[in-house]
Amino acid sequence: MVLRIGGAVFVACPDERLQAVYYRVDAGVRAVWRHLRGSGIDPGLVRAAEEANHKLGEHASALTVPVEFVTGFRDLAAAALGQLARLEAVFRQELSTRAVETVGFLEHGLESAMGAVEFERSCQAATESLLDGWADDPVSTMRRVRRETDVWSLAYQRYVRPELGQYHG
């Protein structure tokens, strides 16, 4: 969820400085993929991602999307990073609900984002279907989920890109 919604946050960053901050958040969240393949957790990477996530949240008003969307993304990223860093339990249904609410702010704030909530729900349903194969082949399942996540992230970018600078929330 964080990676696909992050596609919109990334293109909403008005300059390379904030894009670099986003990349540090992204690096921490992508550590989840490596962790699922059995890699250890680099506490420094996760700590840097958490700090960058906080900084990105502080600059929410500078991004060209609704502030509530950025803070919703920040909260989702914080939950994912917290789970990775401290092995805290995160409930999928709670994150699912928060993701839909977050995308609702995007849809409400940008005309180009109409349909984003339904898109997020369809991504969640597709992910659930893909995860059905986890018990039989976790590595292949993870690859399919990751491949789709990258495609969905690009779709989120297209929701934002047409109206950069035209926030009307």
Coordinates of C-alpha atoms in Angstrom, one line a residue:
M1 CA 0.0 0.0 0.0
V2 CA 2.7 2.4 1.0
L3 CA 4.7 1.8 -2.2
R4 CA 1.9 2.2 -4.6
I5 CA 0.4 5.3 -2.9
G6 CA 4.0 6.7 -2.6
G7 CA 4.0 7.0 -6.4
A8 CA 1.6 10.0 -6.1
V9 CA 3.7 11.5 -3.2
F10 CA 6.9 11.3 -5.2
V11 CA 5.6 13.2 -8.3
A12 CA 4.0 15.7 -6.0
C13 CA 7.4 16.7 -4.5
P14 CA 8.1 20.1 -6.0
D15 CA 11.9 19.8 -6.1
E16 CA 14.8 17.3 -6.1
R17 CA 15.4 18.0 -2.4
L18 CA 12.1 16.7 -1.3
Q19 CA 12.3 13.9 -3.8
A20 CA 15.5 12.8 -2.1
V21 CA 13.7 12.8 1.2
Y22 CA 11.0 10.6 -0.4
Y23 CA 13.6 8.2 -1.7
R24 CA 14.9 7.7 1.9
V25 CA 11.4 6.8 3.0
D26 CA 11.0 4.5 0.0
A27 CA 14.4 2.8 0.7
G28 CA 13.2 1.8 4.2
V29 CA 9.8 0.6 3.0
R30 CA 11.5 -1.5 0.2
A31 CA 13.6 -3.2 2.9
V32 CA 10.4 -5.1 3.7
W33 CA 10.8 -6.9 0.3
R34 CA 14.4 -7.9 1.2
H35 CA 13.3 -8.9 4.7
L36 CA 10.6 -11.2 3.2
R37 CA 13.3 -12.9 1.2
G38 CA 15.2 -13.6 4.4
S39 CA 17.6 -10.6 4.5
G40 CA 18.4 -9.0 7.9
I41 CA 17.0 -5.7 8.9
D42 CA 19.5 -2.8 8.7
P43 CA 18.5 -0.6 11.7
G44 CA 20.3 2.4 10.3
L45 CA 18.4 2.2 7.1
V46 CA 15.1 2.0 8.9
R47 CA 16.0 4.8 11.3
A48 CA 17.0 7.0 8.4
A49 CA 13.7 6.2 6.6
E50 CA 11.7 7.0 9.8
E51 CA 13.5 10.4 10.1
A52 CA 12.9 11.1 6.4
N53 CA 9.3 10.2 6.8
H54 CA 8.9 12.6 9.6
K55 CA 10.7 15.3 7.6
L56 CA 8.4 14.7 4.6
G57 CA 5.4 15.1 6.8
E58 CA 6.8 18.4 8.1
H59 CA 6.9 19.6 4.4
A60 CA 3.4 18.4 3.5
S61 CA 2.2 21.8 2.7
A62 CA 5.0 22.2 0.1
L63 CA 3.8 19.2 -1.9
T64 CA 1.3 19.7 -4.7
V65 CA -1.4 17.4 -3.3
P66 CA -3.7 17.8 -0.3
V67 CA -1.9 17.9 3.1
E68 CA -4.2 15.2 4.5
F69 CA -3.0 12.9 1.7
V70 CA 0.6 13.4 2.6
T71 CA 0.0 13.0 6.3
G72 CA -2.0 9.8 5.6
F73 CA 0.9 8.5 3.5
R74 CA 3.3 9.4 6.3
D75 CA 1.2 7.5 8.8
L76 CA 1.0 4.4 6.6
A77 CA 4.8 4.6 6.1
A78 CA 5.4 5.0 9.8
A79 CA 3.3 1.9 10.5
A80 CA 5.2 -0.1 7.9
L81 CA 8.6 1.1 9.2
G82 CA 7.6 0.5 12.8
Q83 CA 6.6 -3.0 12.0
L84 CA 9.9 -3.6 10.3
A85 CA 12.1 -1.9 13.0
R86 CA 10.3 -3.1 16.1
L87 CA 8.4 -6.1 14.8
E88 CA 5.2 -4.4 15.9
A89 CA 1.9 -6.0 14.9
V90 CA 0.1 -4.1 12.1
F91 CA -3.3 -5.3 11.2
R92 CA -4.0 -5.5 7.5
Q93 CA -7.6 -4.5 7.8
E94 CA -6.6 -1.3 9.7
L95 CA -4.0 -0.4 7.1
S96 CA -6.5 -1.1 4.4
T97 CA -9.0 1.2 5.9
R98 CA -6.4 3.9 6.4
A99 CA -5.1 3.6 2.8
V100 CA -8.6 4.0 1.4
E101 CA -9.2 7.1 3.6
T102 CA -5.8 8.6 2.5
V103 CA -6.6 8.1 -1.1
G104 CA -10.0 9.7 -0.5
F105 CA -8.2 12.9 0.3
L106 CA -6.3 12.7 -3.0
E107 CA -9.5 12.0 -4.9
H108 CA -11.3 14.9 -3.2
G109 CA -8.4 17.3 -3.8
L110 CA -7.5 16.7 -7.4
E111 CA -9.9 16.4 -10.3
S112 CA -7.4 14.1 -12.1
A113 CA -7.7 11.6 -9.2
M114 CA -11.3 10.8 -9.6
G115 CA -11.7 7.0 -9.3
A116 CA -8.5 6.7 -7.1
V117 CA -10.5 5.2 -4.1
E118 CA -12.0 2.5 -6.3
F119 CA -8.6 1.9 -7.8
E120 CA -7.1 1.4 -4.3
R121 CA -9.8 -1.0 -3.4
S122 CA -9.2 -3.0 -6.6
C123 CA -5.4 -3.0 -5.9
Q124 CA -6.1 -4.4 -2.4
A125 CA -8.4 -7.1 -3.8
A126 CA -5.8 -8.0 -6.4
T127 CA -3.1 -8.2 -3.8
E128 CA -5.3 -10.5 -1.7
S129 CA -5.8 -12.8 -4.7
L130 CA -2.0 -12.9 -5.4
L131 CA -1.3 -13.7 -1.7
D132 CA -3.4 -16.8 -2.0
G133 CA -0.4 -18.5 -3.5
W134 CA 1.9 -17.6 -0.6
A135 CA 1.8 -21.0 1.1
D136 CA 2.7 -22.8 -2.1
D137 CA 5.5 -20.5 -3.4
P138 CA 6.3 -17.5 -1.3
V139 CA 9.2 -16.2 -3.4
S140 CA 7.2 -16.3 -6.7
T141 CA 4.2 -14.8 -5.0
M142 CA 6.3 -11.9 -3.6
R143 CA 7.7 -11.2 -7.0
R144 CA 4.3 -11.0 -8.6
V145 CA 3.1 -8.7 -5.8
R146 CA 6.1 -6.5 -6.2
R147 CA 5.8 -6.4 -10.0
E148 CA 2.1 -5.3 -9.7
T149 CA 2.9 -2.8 -7.0
D150 CA 5.4 -1.1 -9.3
V151 CA 2.7 -0.9 -12.0
W152 CA 0.1 0.4 -9.5
S153 CA 2.6 3.0 -8.3
L154 CA 2.9 4.4 -11.8
A155 CA -0.9 4.6 -12.0
Y156 CA -0.9 6.7 -8.9
Q157 CA 1.6 9.0 -10.5
R158 CA -0.8 9.5 -13.4
Y159 CA -3.5 10.5 -11.0
V160 CA -1.4 13.4 -9.8
R161 CA 0.8 14.5 -12.7
P162 CA -1.9 16.1 -14.9
E163 CA -2.8 18.7 -12.3
L164 CA 0.5 19.5 -10.5
G165 CA 0.2 23.0 -9.1
Q166 CA -3.6 23.0 -9.5
Y167 CA -4.7 21.9 -6.0
H168 CA -8.3 22.9 -5.3
G169 CA -9.1 21.3 -1.9

